[in-house]
PDB file of C-alpha atoms in Angstrom:
ATOM      1  CA  MET A 254     -74.367  85.995 -21.026  1.00  0.00           C
ATOM      2  CA  ILE A 255     -70.571  86.180 -20.773  1.00  0.00           C
ATOM      3  CA  ASP A 256     -70.462  89.410 -22.787  1.00  0.00           C
ATOM      4  CA  ASP A 257     -73.047  90.990 -20.497  1.00  0.00           C
ATOM      5  CA  LEU A 258     -71.139  89.945 -17.378  1.00  0.00           C
ATOM      6  CA  VAL A 259     -67.813  91.439 -18.446  1.00  0.00           C
ATOM      7  CA  SER A 260     -69.473  94.598 -19.769  1.00  0.00           C
ATOM      8  CA  GLY A 261     -71.077  95.044 -16.359  1.00  0.00           C
ATOM      9  CA  VAL A 262     -67.606  95.022 -14.794  1.00  0.00           C
ATOM     10  CA  PHE A 263     -65.524  96.976 -17.327  1.00  0.00           C
ATOM     11  CA  GLY A 264     -68.202  99.065 -19.019  1.00  0.00           C
ATOM     12  CA  PRO A 265     -69.722  99.350 -22.521  1.00  0.00           C
ATOM     13  CA  GLY A 266     -67.358  98.635 -25.358  1.00  0.00           C
ATOM     14  CA  THR A 267     -65.682  95.734 -23.582  1.00  0.00           C
ATOM     15  CA  ALA A 268     -64.855  92.821 -25.891  1.00  0.00           C
ATOM     16  CA  VAL A 269     -64.269  89.155 -25.096  1.00  0.00           C
ATOM     17  CA  ALA A 270     -61.276  88.307 -27.266  1.00  0.00           C
ATOM     18  CA  SER A 271     -61.114  84.664 -26.214  1.00  0.00           C
ATOM     19  CA  ARG A 272     -63.295  82.244 -24.278  1.00  0.00           C
ATOM     20  CA  ILE A 273     -62.239  78.652 -23.575  1.00  0.00           C
ATOM     21  CA  ARG A 274     -64.059  76.175 -21.383  1.00  0.00           C
ATOM     22  CA  LEU A 275     -61.482  74.452 -19.204  1.00  0.00           C
ATOM     23  CA  PRO A 276     -61.509  70.722 -18.463  1.00  0.00           C
ATOM     24  CA  GLY A 277     -62.034  69.444 -14.934  1.00  0.00           C
ATOM     25  CA  GLY A 278     -64.329  70.892 -12.305  1.00  0.00           C
ATOM     26  CA  ALA A 279     -67.068  68.273 -12.177  1.00  0.00           C
ATOM     27  CA  SER A 280     -69.455  70.382 -10.098  1.00  0.00           C
ATOM     28  CA  ARG A 281     -68.961  73.773 -11.794  1.00  0.00           C
ATOM     29  CA  GLU A 282     -68.195  75.057 -15.288  1.00  0.00           C
ATOM     30  CA  THR A 283     -64.953  77.009 -15.595  1.00  0.00           C
ATOM     31  CA  TRP A 284     -64.116  79.379 -18.468  1.00  0.00           C
ATOM     32  CA  ALA A 285     -60.832  81.158 -19.265  1.00  0.00           C
ATOM     33  CA  LEU A 286     -61.522  84.589 -20.733  1.00  0.00           C
ATOM     34  CA  ASP A 287     -59.301  87.206 -22.341  1.00  0.00           C
ATOM     35  CA  VAL A 288     -61.205  90.470 -22.044  1.00  0.00           C
ATOM     36  CA  VAL A 289     -60.248  93.778 -23.676  1.00  0.00           C
ATOM     37  CA  ASP A 290     -61.629  96.771 -21.791  1.00  0.00           C
ATOM     38  CA  PRO A 291     -62.687 100.048 -23.469  1.00  0.00           C
ATOM     39  CA  GLY A 292     -59.180 101.429 -22.888  1.00  0.00           C
ATOM     40  CA  GLY A 293     -57.591  98.573 -24.837  1.00  0.00           C
ATOM     41  CA  VAL A 294     -56.162  96.798 -21.777  1.00  0.00           C
ATOM     42  CA  THR A 295     -56.392  92.986 -21.835  1.00  0.00           C
ATOM     43  CA  HIS A 296     -57.491  91.217 -18.648  1.00  0.00           C
ATOM     44  CA  GLU A 297     -56.963  87.477 -18.085  1.00  0.00           C
ATOM     45  CA  LEU A 298     -59.979  86.195 -16.180  1.00  0.00           C
ATOM     46  CA  ILE A 299     -61.715  83.053 -14.928  1.00  0.00           C
ATOM     47  CA  LEU A 300     -65.489  82.680 -14.938  1.00  0.00           C
ATOM     48  CA  ARG A 301     -67.106  79.955 -12.842  1.00  0.00           C
ATOM     49  CA  LEU A 302     -70.712  78.987 -13.462  1.00  0.00           C
ATOM     50  CA  ASP A 303     -73.089  76.630 -11.706  1.00  0.00           C
ATOM     51  CA  SER A 304     -73.230  73.298 -13.537  1.00  0.00           C
ATOM     52  CA  PRO A 305     -76.672  71.785 -14.234  1.00  0.00           C
ATOM     53  CA  GLY A 306     -77.670  68.788 -12.153  1.00  0.00           C
ATOM     54  CA  ALA A 307     -74.882  69.245  -9.620  1.00  0.00           C
ATOM     55  CA  ALA A 308     -75.029  66.550  -6.983  1.00  0.00           C
ATOM     56  CA  LEU A 309     -73.103  68.495  -4.350  1.00  0.00           C
ATOM     57  CA  ASP A 310     -74.260  71.755  -2.780  1.00  0.00           C
ATOM     58  CA  ALA A 311     -71.958  73.326  -0.243  1.00  0.00           C
ATOM     59  CA  GLY A 312     -74.816  75.487   1.071  1.00  0.00           C
ATOM     60  CA  ILE A 313     -72.882  78.753   0.574  1.00  0.00           C
ATOM     61  CA  GLY A 314     -73.444  79.052  -3.194  1.00  0.00           C
ATOM     62  CA  LEU A 315     -71.256  81.061  -5.530  1.00  0.00           C
ATOM     63  CA  THR A 316     -72.039  84.356  -3.806  1.00  0.00           C
ATOM     64  CA  GLY A 317     -70.999  82.937  -0.455  1.00  0.00           C
ATOM     65  CA  GLU A 318     -67.940  81.338  -2.038  1.00  0.00           C
ATOM     66  CA  ALA A 319     -66.832  84.717  -3.381  1.00  0.00           C
ATOM     67  CA  THR A 320     -67.352  86.346   0.006  1.00  0.00           C
ATOM     68  CA  LEU A 321     -65.312  83.597   1.653  1.00  0.00           C
ATOM     69  CA  MET A 322     -62.481  84.043  -0.859  1.00  0.00           C
ATOM     70  CA  ARG A 323     -62.399  87.778  -0.153  1.00  0.00           C
ATOM     71  CA  ALA A 324     -62.133  87.003   3.572  1.00  0.00           C
ATOM     72  CA  ALA A 325     -59.382  84.474   2.833  1.00  0.00           C
ATOM     73  CA  ARG A 326     -57.433  87.081   0.878  1.00  0.00           C
ATOM     74  CA  ALA A 327     -57.696  89.454   3.832  1.00  0.00           C
ATOM     75  CA  ALA A 328     -56.379  86.671   6.097  1.00  0.00           C
ATOM     76  CA  GLY A 329     -53.280  86.202   3.957  1.00  0.00           C
ATOM     77  CA  VAL A 330     -54.427  83.136   2.022  1.00  0.00           C
ATOM     78  CA  PRO A 331     -53.342  83.261  -1.646  1.00  0.00           C
ATOM     79  CA  VAL A 332     -56.537  83.404  -3.721  1.00  0.00           C
ATOM     80  CA  PRO A 333     -57.565  85.041  -7.013  1.00  0.00           C
ATOM     81  CA  GLY A 334     -58.994  88.532  -6.840  1.00  0.00           C
ATOM     82  CA  ILE A 335     -62.801  88.592  -7.172  1.00  0.00           C
ATOM     83  CA  LEU A 336     -64.219  91.066  -9.702  1.00  0.00           C
ATOM     84  CA  ALA A 337     -67.916  90.160  -9.579  1.00  0.00           C
ATOM     85  CA  ALA A 338     -70.154  87.481  -8.102  1.00  0.00           C
ATOM     86  CA  ALA A 339     -73.816  86.558  -8.028  1.00  0.00           C
ATOM     87  CA  GLY A 340     -75.916  83.490  -7.358  1.00  0.00           C
ATOM     88  CA  SER A 341     -74.849  81.725 -10.543  1.00  0.00           C
ATOM     89  CA  HIS A 342     -71.343  83.031 -11.315  1.00  0.00           C
ATOM     90  CA  ILE A 343     -67.991  84.274 -10.036  1.00  0.00           C
ATOM     91  CA  LEU A 344     -65.707  86.384 -12.217  1.00  0.00           C
ATOM     92  CA  MET A 345     -62.119  86.517 -10.944  1.00  0.00           C
ATOM     93  CA  ASP A 346     -58.549  87.212 -11.977  1.00  0.00           C
ATOM     94  CA  ARG A 347     -56.706  84.366 -13.693  1.00  0.00           C
ATOM     95  CA  VAL A 348     -53.610  83.359 -11.750  1.00  0.00           C
ATOM     96  CA  ARG A 349     -50.805  82.081 -13.946  1.00  0.00           C
ATOM     97  CA  GLY A 350     -49.342  78.734 -12.941  1.00  0.00           C
ATOM     98  CA  GLU A 351     -49.951  74.984 -13.058  1.00  0.00           C
ATOM     99  CA  THR A 352     -52.886  73.092 -11.551  1.00  0.00           C
ATOM    100  CA  ILE A 353     -52.457  69.671 -13.191  1.00  0.00           C
ATOM    101  CA  PRO A 354     -51.095  67.456 -10.385  1.00  0.00           C
ATOM    102  CA  ARG A 355     -49.019  65.109 -12.541  1.00  0.00           C
ATOM    103  CA  ARG A 356     -47.127  68.046 -14.009  1.00  0.00           C
ATOM    104  CA  ILE A 357     -46.588  69.558 -10.569  1.00  0.00           C
ATOM    105  CA  LEU A 358     -45.245  66.214  -9.326  1.00  0.00           C
ATOM    106  CA  ARG A 359     -43.120  65.264 -12.343  1.00  0.00           C
ATOM    107  CA  ASP A 360     -42.173  68.322 -14.396  1.00  0.00           C
ATOM    108  CA  GLY A 361     -38.617  69.517 -13.921  1.00  0.00           C
ATOM    109  CA  ALA A 362     -39.854  73.104 -13.841  1.00  0.00           C
ATOM    110  CA  PHE A 363     -41.196  72.473 -10.320  1.00  0.00           C
ATOM    111  CA  ALA A 364     -38.247  70.453  -8.998  1.00  0.00           C
ATOM    112  CA  ASP A 365     -37.012  73.313  -6.819  1.00  0.00           C
ATOM    113  CA  VAL A 366     -40.389  74.130  -5.225  1.00  0.00           C
ATOM    114  CA  ARG A 367     -41.719  70.596  -4.667  1.00  0.00           C
ATOM    115  CA  PRO A 368     -39.732  69.973  -1.452  1.00  0.00           C
ATOM    116  CA  GLY A 369     -41.340  73.020   0.178  1.00  0.00           C
ATOM    117  CA  LEU A 370     -44.944  72.467  -0.885  1.00  0.00           C
ATOM    118  CA  ALA A 371     -46.002  70.310   2.091  1.00  0.00           C
ATOM    119  CA  ALA A 372     -44.767  72.888   4.602  1.00  0.00           C
ATOM    120  CA  ARG A 373     -46.356  75.726   2.624  1.00  0.00           C
ATOM    121  CA  CYS A 374     -49.661  73.848   2.644  1.00  0.00           C
ATOM    122  CA  GLY A 375     -49.409  73.647   6.429  1.00  0.00           C
ATOM    123  CA  GLU A 376     -48.893  77.412   6.652  1.00  0.00           C
ATOM    124  CA  ILE A 377     -51.797  78.177   4.313  1.00  0.00           C
ATOM    125  CA  LEU A 378     -54.136  75.802   6.150  1.00  0.00           C
ATOM    126  CA  ALA A 379     -53.231  77.487   9.441  1.00  0.00           C
ATOM    127  CA  ALA A 380     -54.243  80.836   7.891  1.00  0.00           C
ATOM    128  CA  ILE A 381     -57.538  79.372   6.629  1.00  0.00           C
ATOM    129  CA  HIS A 382     -58.302  77.965  10.074  1.00  0.00           C
ATOM    130  CA  ARG A 383     -57.723  81.389  11.657  1.00  0.00           C
ATOM    131  CA  MET A 384     -60.464  82.947   9.522  1.00  0.00           C
ATOM    132  CA  PRO A 385     -63.560  83.980  11.518  1.00  0.00           C
ATOM    133  CA  LEU A 386     -66.496  81.590  11.276  1.00  0.00           C
ATOM    134  CA  SER A 387     -68.600  84.593  10.260  1.00  0.00           C
ATOM    135  CA  SER A 388     -66.830  84.345   6.887  1.00  0.00           C
ATOM    136  CA  LEU A 389     -69.164  81.417   6.173  1.00  0.00           C
ATOM    137  CA  ALA A 390     -72.324  83.354   6.971  1.00  0.00           C
ATOM    138  CA  PRO A 391     -73.407  84.575   3.483  1.00  0.00           C
ATOM    139  CA  ALA A 392     -75.689  81.920   2.047  1.00  0.00           C
ATOM    140  CA  ALA A 393     -77.026  81.344  -1.417  1.00  0.00           C
ATOM    141  CA  PRO A 394     -80.415  83.046  -1.911  1.00  0.00           C
ATOM    142  CA  ARG A 395     -81.982  79.650  -2.591  1.00  0.00           C
ATOM    143  CA  ASP A 396     -81.143  78.528   0.959  1.00  0.00           C
ATOM    144  CA  PRO A 397     -81.978  81.311   3.450  1.00  0.00           C
ATOM    145  CA  ALA A 398     -82.083  78.779   6.292  1.00  0.00           C
ATOM    146  CA  ARG A 399     -78.255  78.681   6.169  1.00  0.00           C
ATOM    147  CA  ALA A 400     -77.807  82.423   6.564  1.00  0.00           C
ATOM    148  CA  ALA A 401     -75.336  81.860   9.414  1.00  0.00           C
ATOM    149  CA  PRO A 402     -72.804  79.125  10.151  1.00  0.00           C
ATOM    150  CA  PRO A 403     -74.072  76.538  12.627  1.00  0.00           C
ATOM    151  CA  ALA A 404     -72.836  76.858  16.211  1.00  0.00           C
ATOM    152  CA  VAL A 405     -72.344  73.092  16.214  1.00  0.00           C
ATOM    153  CA  PRO A 406     -71.083  71.698  12.874  1.00  0.00           C
ATOM    154  CA  ASP A 407     -72.914  68.865  11.190  1.00  0.00           C
ATOM    155  CA  ASP A 408     -71.659  65.380  12.049  1.00  0.00           C
ATOM    156  CA  PRO A 409     -69.599  64.577   8.929  1.00  0.00           C
ATOM    157  CA  LEU A 410     -70.046  60.814   9.274  1.00  0.00           C
ATOM    158  CA  ARG A 411     -73.806  61.179   9.499  1.00  0.00           C
ATOM    159  CA  SER A 412     -73.957  63.721   6.670  1.00  0.00           C
ATOM    160  CA  TRP A 413     -71.994  61.567   4.225  1.00  0.00           C
ATOM    161  CA  ARG A 414     -73.797  58.420   5.343  1.00  0.00           C
ATOM    162  CA  ASP A 415     -77.102  60.140   4.580  1.00  0.00           C
ATOM    163  CA  LEU A 416     -75.833  61.104   1.119  1.00  0.00           C
ATOM    164  CA  LEU A 417     -74.787  57.530   0.395  1.00  0.00           C
ATOM    165  CA  ASP A 418     -78.168  56.243   1.567  1.00  0.00           C
ATOM    166  CA  LEU A 419     -79.897  58.633  -0.846  1.00  0.00           C
ATOM    167  CA  THR A 420     -78.199  56.900  -3.766  1.00  0.00           C
ATOM    168  CA  GLY A 421     -79.930  53.629  -2.893  1.00  0.00           C
ATOM    169  CA  GLN A 422     -76.827  51.681  -3.957  1.00  0.00           C
ATOM    170  CA  PRO A 423     -75.161  48.901  -1.928  1.00  0.00           C
ATOM    171  CA  HIS A 424     -71.492  49.452  -1.123  1.00  0.00           C
ATOM    172  CA  PRO A 425     -70.393  46.974   1.570  1.00  0.00           C
ATOM    173  CA  VAL A 426     -66.882  48.433   1.877  1.00  0.00           C
ATOM    174  CA  PHE A 427     -68.315  51.883   2.543  1.00  0.00           C
ATOM    175  CA  GLU A 428     -70.707  50.429   5.119  1.00  0.00           C
ATOM    176  CA  LEU A 429     -67.777  48.750   6.874  1.00  0.00           C
ATOM    177  CA  ALA A 430     -65.790  51.993   6.823  1.00  0.00           C
ATOM    178  CA  PHE A 431     -68.663  53.995   8.304  1.00  0.00           C
ATOM    179  CA  ARG A 432     -68.960  51.530  11.189  1.00  0.00           C
ATOM    180  CA  ARG A 433     -65.227  51.322  11.835  1.00  0.00           C
ATOM    181  CA  LEU A 434     -64.801  55.100  11.736  1.00  0.00           C
ATOM    182  CA  ALA A 435     -67.746  55.563  14.097  1.00  0.00           C
ATOM    183  CA  ASP A 436     -66.137  53.147  16.560  1.00  0.00           C
ATOM    184  CA  SER A 437     -62.717  54.833  16.419  1.00  0.00           C
ATOM    185  CA  ARG A 438     -63.739  58.489  16.182  1.00  0.00           C
ATOM    186  CA  PRO A 439     -61.204  60.809  17.900  1.00  0.00           C
ATOM    187  CA  ALA A 440     -62.309  63.351  20.463  1.00  0.00           C
ATOM    188  CA  GLY A 441     -63.628  66.547  18.951  1.00  0.00           C
ATOM    189  CA  GLY A 442     -61.208  69.414  18.579  1.00  0.00           C
ATOM    190  CA  ARG A 443     -61.489  73.041  17.536  1.00  0.00           C
ATOM    191  CA  VAL A 444     -64.224  74.312  15.255  1.00  0.00           C
ATOM    192  CA  THR A 445     -62.863  76.465  12.425  1.00  0.00           C
ATOM    193  CA  VAL A 446     -63.493  77.366   8.823  1.00  0.00           C
ATOM    194  CA  VAL A 447     -62.687  74.213   6.818  1.00  0.00           C
ATOM    195  CA  HIS A 448     -61.856  74.610   3.122  1.00  0.00           C
ATOM    196  CA  GLY A 449     -63.296  71.182   2.381  1.00  0.00           C
ATOM    197  CA  ASP A 450     -61.335  70.460  -0.823  1.00  0.00           C
ATOM    198  CA  PHE A 451     -57.762  71.559  -0.111  1.00  0.00           C
ATOM    199  CA  ARG A 452     -55.645  69.198  -2.224  1.00  0.00           C
ATOM    200  CA  ASN A 453     -53.220  68.848  -5.088  1.00  0.00           C
ATOM    201  CA  GLY A 454     -55.317  69.826  -8.098  1.00  0.00           C
ATOM    202  CA  ASN A 455     -56.945  72.808  -6.395  1.00  0.00           C
ATOM    203  CA  LEU A 456     -53.651  74.657  -5.984  1.00  0.00           C
ATOM    204  CA  VAL A 457     -52.070  76.950  -8.566  1.00  0.00           C
ATOM    205  CA  VAL A 458     -48.322  76.309  -8.408  1.00  0.00           C
ATOM    206  CA  GLY A 459     -45.608  78.386 -10.050  1.00  0.00           C
ATOM    207  CA  SER A 460     -41.836  78.539  -9.952  1.00  0.00           C
ATOM    208  CA  ASP A 461     -42.144  80.449  -6.662  1.00  0.00           C
ATOM    209  CA  GLY A 462     -44.505  77.956  -4.990  1.00  0.00           C
ATOM    210  CA  ILE A 463     -48.259  78.040  -4.309  1.00  0.00           C
ATOM    211  CA  ARG A 464     -49.847  81.094  -5.916  1.00  0.00           C
ATOM    212  CA  ALA A 465     -53.546  80.445  -5.263  1.00  0.00           C
ATOM    213  CA  VAL A 466     -55.993  78.139  -3.510  1.00  0.00           C
ATOM    214  CA  LEU A 467     -59.044  77.351  -5.651  1.00  0.00           C
ATOM    215  CA  ASP A 468     -62.489  75.718  -5.338  1.00  0.00           C
ATOM    216  CA  TRP A 469     -63.966  76.875  -2.034  1.00  0.00           C
ATOM    217  CA  GLU A 470     -67.432  75.481  -2.737  1.00  0.00           C
ATOM    218  CA  LEU A 471     -67.273  72.775  -0.035  1.00  0.00           C
ATOM    219  CA  ALA A 472     -66.180  75.148   2.753  1.00  0.00           C
ATOM    220  CA  HIS A 473     -67.934  74.682   6.091  1.00  0.00           C
ATOM    221  CA  ALA A 474     -67.467  74.835   9.839  1.00  0.00           C
ATOM    222  CA  GLY A 475     -65.721  71.780  11.266  1.00  0.00           C
ATOM    223  CA  ASP A 476     -62.617  70.152  12.676  1.00  0.00           C
ATOM    224  CA  PRO A 477     -59.495  71.684  11.041  1.00  0.00           C
ATOM    225  CA  LEU A 478     -57.867  68.238  10.850  1.00  0.00           C
ATOM    226  CA  GLU A 479     -60.403  67.411   8.157  1.00  0.00           C
ATOM    227  CA  ASP A 480     -58.433  69.641   5.766  1.00  0.00           C
ATOM    228  CA  LEU A 481     -55.089  68.096   6.694  1.00  0.00           C
ATOM    229  CA  GLY A 482     -56.450  64.570   6.324  1.00  0.00           C
ATOM    230  CA  TRP A 483     -58.051  65.336   2.953  1.00  0.00           C
ATOM    231  CA  LEU A 484     -54.747  66.638   1.587  1.00  0.00           C
ATOM    232  CA  CYS A 485     -53.198  63.235   2.450  1.00  0.00           C
ATOM    233  CA  VAL A 486     -55.851  61.047   0.776  1.00  0.00           C
ATOM    234  CA  LYS A 487     -54.200  58.536  -1.553  1.00  0.00           C
ATOM    235  CA  SER A 488     -56.129  59.686  -4.637  1.00  0.00           C
ATOM    236  CA  TRP A 489     -54.473  63.114  -4.398  1.00  0.00           C
ATOM    237  CA  ARG A 490     -50.963  61.600  -4.533  1.00  0.00           C
ATOM    238  CA  PHE A 491     -51.393  60.708  -8.228  1.00  0.00           C
ATOM    239  CA  GLY A 492     -49.096  57.703  -8.124  1.00  0.00           C
ATOM    240  CA  SER A 493     -46.419  59.257  -5.921  1.00  0.00           C
ATOM    241  CA  PRO A 494     -45.290  57.402  -2.763  1.00  0.00           C
ATOM    242  CA  LEU A 495     -45.234  60.668  -0.780  1.00  0.00           C
ATOM    243  CA  PRO A 496     -48.374  60.930   1.375  1.00  0.00           C
ATOM    244  CA  VAL A 497     -48.991  64.693   1.401  1.00  0.00           C
ATOM    245  CA  GLY A 498     -50.372  65.596  -2.014  1.00  0.00           C
ATOM    246  CA  GLY A 499     -47.747  63.399  -3.629  1.00  0.00           C
ATOM    247  CA  PHE A 500     -45.072  66.008  -2.859  1.00  0.00           C
ATOM    248  CA  GLY A 501     -44.213  65.703   0.851  1.00  0.00           C
ATOM    249  CA  GLU A 502     -44.059  63.787   4.109  1.00  0.00           C
ATOM    250  CA  TYR A 503     -46.487  63.998   7.023  1.00  0.00           C
ATOM    251  CA  GLY A 504     -43.834  65.563   9.241  1.00  0.00           C
ATOM    252  CA  ARG A 505     -43.250  68.568   6.970  1.00  0.00           C
ATOM    253  CA  LEU A 506     -46.987  69.314   6.808  1.00  0.00           C
ATOM    254  CA  VAL A 507     -47.652  68.828  10.518  1.00  0.00           C
ATOM    255  CA  GLU A 508     -44.605  70.705  11.799  1.00  0.00           C
ATOM    256  CA  ALA A 509     -45.306  73.725   9.593  1.00  0.00           C
ATOM    257  CA  TYR A 510     -48.977  73.706  10.578  1.00  0.00           C
ATOM    258  CA  GLU A 511     -48.162  73.505  14.283  1.00  0.00           C
ATOM    259  CA  ARG A 512     -45.680  76.390  14.017  1.00  0.00           C
ATOM    260  CA  ALA A 513     -48.072  78.594  12.059  1.00  0.00           C
ATOM    261  CA  SER A 514     -51.236  77.777  14.001  1.00  0.00           C
ATOM    262  CA  GLY A 515     -49.914  77.278  17.518  1.00  0.00           C
ATOM    263  CA  HIS A 516     -52.027  74.127  17.830  1.00  0.00           C
ATOM    264  CA  PRO A 517     -50.638  70.581  18.151  1.00  0.00           C
ATOM    265  CA  VAL A 518     -51.783  67.915  15.688  1.00  0.00           C
ATOM    266  CA  ASP A 519     -52.809  64.505  17.008  1.00  0.00           C
ATOM    267  CA  ARG A 520     -51.245  62.087  14.505  1.00  0.00           C
ATOM    268  CA  GLY A 521     -53.850  59.387  15.235  1.00  0.00           C
ATOM    269  CA  ALA A 522     -56.671  61.858  14.635  1.00  0.00           C
ATOM    270  CA  LEU A 523     -54.976  62.953  11.404  1.00  0.00           C
ATOM    271  CA  ARG A 524     -54.958  59.349  10.156  1.00  0.00           C
ATOM    272  CA  TRP A 525     -58.645  59.014  11.097  1.00  0.00           C
ATOM    273  CA  TRP A 526     -59.474  62.077   9.015  1.00  0.00           C
ATOM    274  CA  GLU A 527     -57.363  60.745   6.152  1.00  0.00           C
ATOM    275  CA  THR A 528     -59.387  57.510   6.139  1.00  0.00           C
ATOM    276  CA  PHE A 529     -62.583  59.533   6.389  1.00  0.00           C
ATOM    277  CA  GLY A 530     -61.382  61.503   3.351  1.00  0.00           C
ATOM    278  CA  VAL A 531     -61.002  58.308   1.316  1.00  0.00           C
ATOM    279  CA  LEU A 532     -64.556  57.339   2.262  1.00  0.00           C
ATOM    280  CA  LYS A 533     -65.859  60.822   1.440  1.00  0.00           C
ATOM    281  CA  TRP A 534     -64.193  60.709  -1.996  1.00  0.00           C
ATOM    282  CA  GLY A 535     -65.768  57.317  -2.638  1.00  0.00           C
ATOM    283  CA  VAL A 536     -69.242  58.674  -1.906  1.00  0.00           C
ATOM    284  CA  ILE A 537     -68.546  61.687  -4.145  1.00  0.00           C
ATOM    285  CA  CYS A 538     -67.539  59.299  -6.950  1.00  0.00           C
ATOM    286  CA  VAL A 539     -70.877  57.478  -6.607  1.00  0.00           C
ATOM    287  CA  MET A 540     -72.823  60.738  -6.677  1.00  0.00           C
ATOM    288  CA  GLN A 541     -70.965  62.197  -9.643  1.00  0.00           C
ATOM    289  CA  ALA A 542     -71.556  59.014 -11.622  1.00  0.00           C
ATOM    290  CA  MET A 543     -75.272  59.273 -10.853  1.00  0.00           C
ATOM    291  CA  ARG A 544     -75.353  62.775 -12.339  1.00  0.00           C
ATOM    292  CA  HIS A 545     -74.219  61.221 -15.618  1.00  0.00           C
ATOM    293  CA  LEU A 546     -76.368  58.097 -15.434  1.00  0.00           C
ATOM    294  CA  THR A 547     -79.571  59.951 -14.527  1.00  0.00           C
ATOM    295  CA  GLY A 548     -79.046  62.566 -17.240  1.00  0.00           C
ATOM    296  CA  GLY A 549     -78.475  65.490 -14.872  1.00  0.00           C
ATOM    297  CA  ALA A 550     -75.237  66.269 -16.720  1.00  0.00           C
ATOM    298  CA  ARG A 551     -74.136  63.822 -19.413  1.00  0.00           C
ATOM    299  CA  SER A 552     -70.359  63.759 -19.203  1.00  0.00           C
ATOM    300  CA  VAL A 553     -67.532  61.352 -19.963  1.00  0.00           C
ATOM    301  CA  GLU A 554     -65.632  62.943 -17.070  1.00  0.00           C
ATOM    302  CA  LEU A 555     -68.429  62.170 -14.602  1.00  0.00           C
ATOM    303  CA  ALA A 556     -68.682  58.615 -15.935  1.00  0.00           C
ATOM    304  CA  ALA A 557     -64.927  58.179 -15.473  1.00  0.00           C
ATOM    305  CA  ILE A 558     -65.172  59.446 -11.893  1.00  0.00           C
ATOM    306  CA  GLY A 559     -67.812  56.767 -11.322  1.00  0.00           C
ATOM    307  CA  ARG A 560     -65.328  54.120 -12.417  1.00  0.00           C
ATOM    308  CA  ARG A 561     -63.086  55.202  -9.531  1.00  0.00           C
ATOM    309  CA  VAL A 562     -65.491  53.908  -6.888  1.00  0.00           C
ATOM    310  CA  CYS A 563     -63.736  50.522  -6.845  1.00  0.00           C
ATOM    311  CA  GLU A 564     -60.391  52.304  -6.477  1.00  0.00           C
ATOM    312  CA  THR A 565     -61.566  54.080  -3.323  1.00  0.00           C
ATOM    313  CA  GLU A 566     -62.981  50.805  -1.971  1.00  0.00           C
ATOM    314  CA  TRP A 567     -59.535  49.217  -2.321  1.00  0.00           C
ATOM    315  CA  ASP A 568     -57.869  52.223  -0.687  1.00  0.00           C
ATOM    316  CA  LEU A 569     -60.350  52.021   2.195  1.00  0.00           C
ATOM    317  CA  LEU A 570     -59.667  48.326   2.766  1.00  0.00           C
ATOM    318  CA  GLU A 571     -55.939  49.044   2.892  1.00  0.00           C
ATOM    319  CA  ALA A 572     -56.450  51.947   5.320  1.00  0.00           C
ATOM    320  CA  LEU A 573     -58.746  49.940   7.574  1.00  0.00           C
ATOM    321  CA  ALA A 574     -56.292  47.028   7.594  1.00  0.00           C
ATOM    322  CA  ARG A 575     -53.486  49.342   8.749  1.00  0.00           C
ATOM    323  CA  GLU A 576     -55.610  50.631  11.619  1.00  0.00           C
ATOM    324  CA  ALA A 577     -57.006  47.232  12.659  1.00  0.00           C
ATOM    325  CA  PRO A 578     -55.825  45.796  15.997  1.00  0.00           C
ATOM    326  CA  ALA A 579     -53.346  42.920  15.709  1.00  0.00           C
TER     327      ALA A 579
END
């Protein structure tokens, strides 16, 4: 299959010199390819494939994801160049750099760029949120009902509550969080393209800063503060005390976003979306574990993600305690 895909792009006589399946990416398979075209030129590529038994479906599919990434590139968002895409794959350029968060946060090679990452994230998110909602329109062929973005986005609390209910598992802390978040929901803001998984771990970082934003599969229409809150979720700090991706303070992120977007950020609403992000990650952990336990995709990685449910429950209790009235 891989040989046929690259030959379709570069022509007959193309050879795959190296193919390595990369770790991570619980909902999609990711392969690093070194491809030699008929002229002898080597191309460093990434191939993403649908993973069997995936519990999450963004509704846009890989074809829609590729279209969205092309629109993001046109809007000035750093993303890999797309070479080919279809319902089950995306073939793109491989961007050199680091994606492993602990290296980004601890390696001396990134010491000079770390202080600027939070502000750069704010600038990139502002560019994403300026993208036209029509960028979300292409849908996966298996879901023609979502051929256009909804005029009114889905209620995220209801959507994730429904997903948790489908698991049939009791999680009292999650139930408490759903109720508390429903009672303290901030007023609705703008509706924009939302990346849905913008965080440390989905950014390619080099000595010059952020080189690419990856993993657009959860993109949707919604409140732009969802992206800012998700970036600040405790799980994406990887042991660092700094709240924004483990590399920055809230102020650096917010100030850069406000300058680049022209829209003020309600700090209380940002904290609400951060707590919502912890809850969302907890539900994802439950669902990924079920993929392993039900045999949809037997994986030590998915099983390990399932073990993190209790971690998110603890983080939620801490977040809810901070927001509770005296």
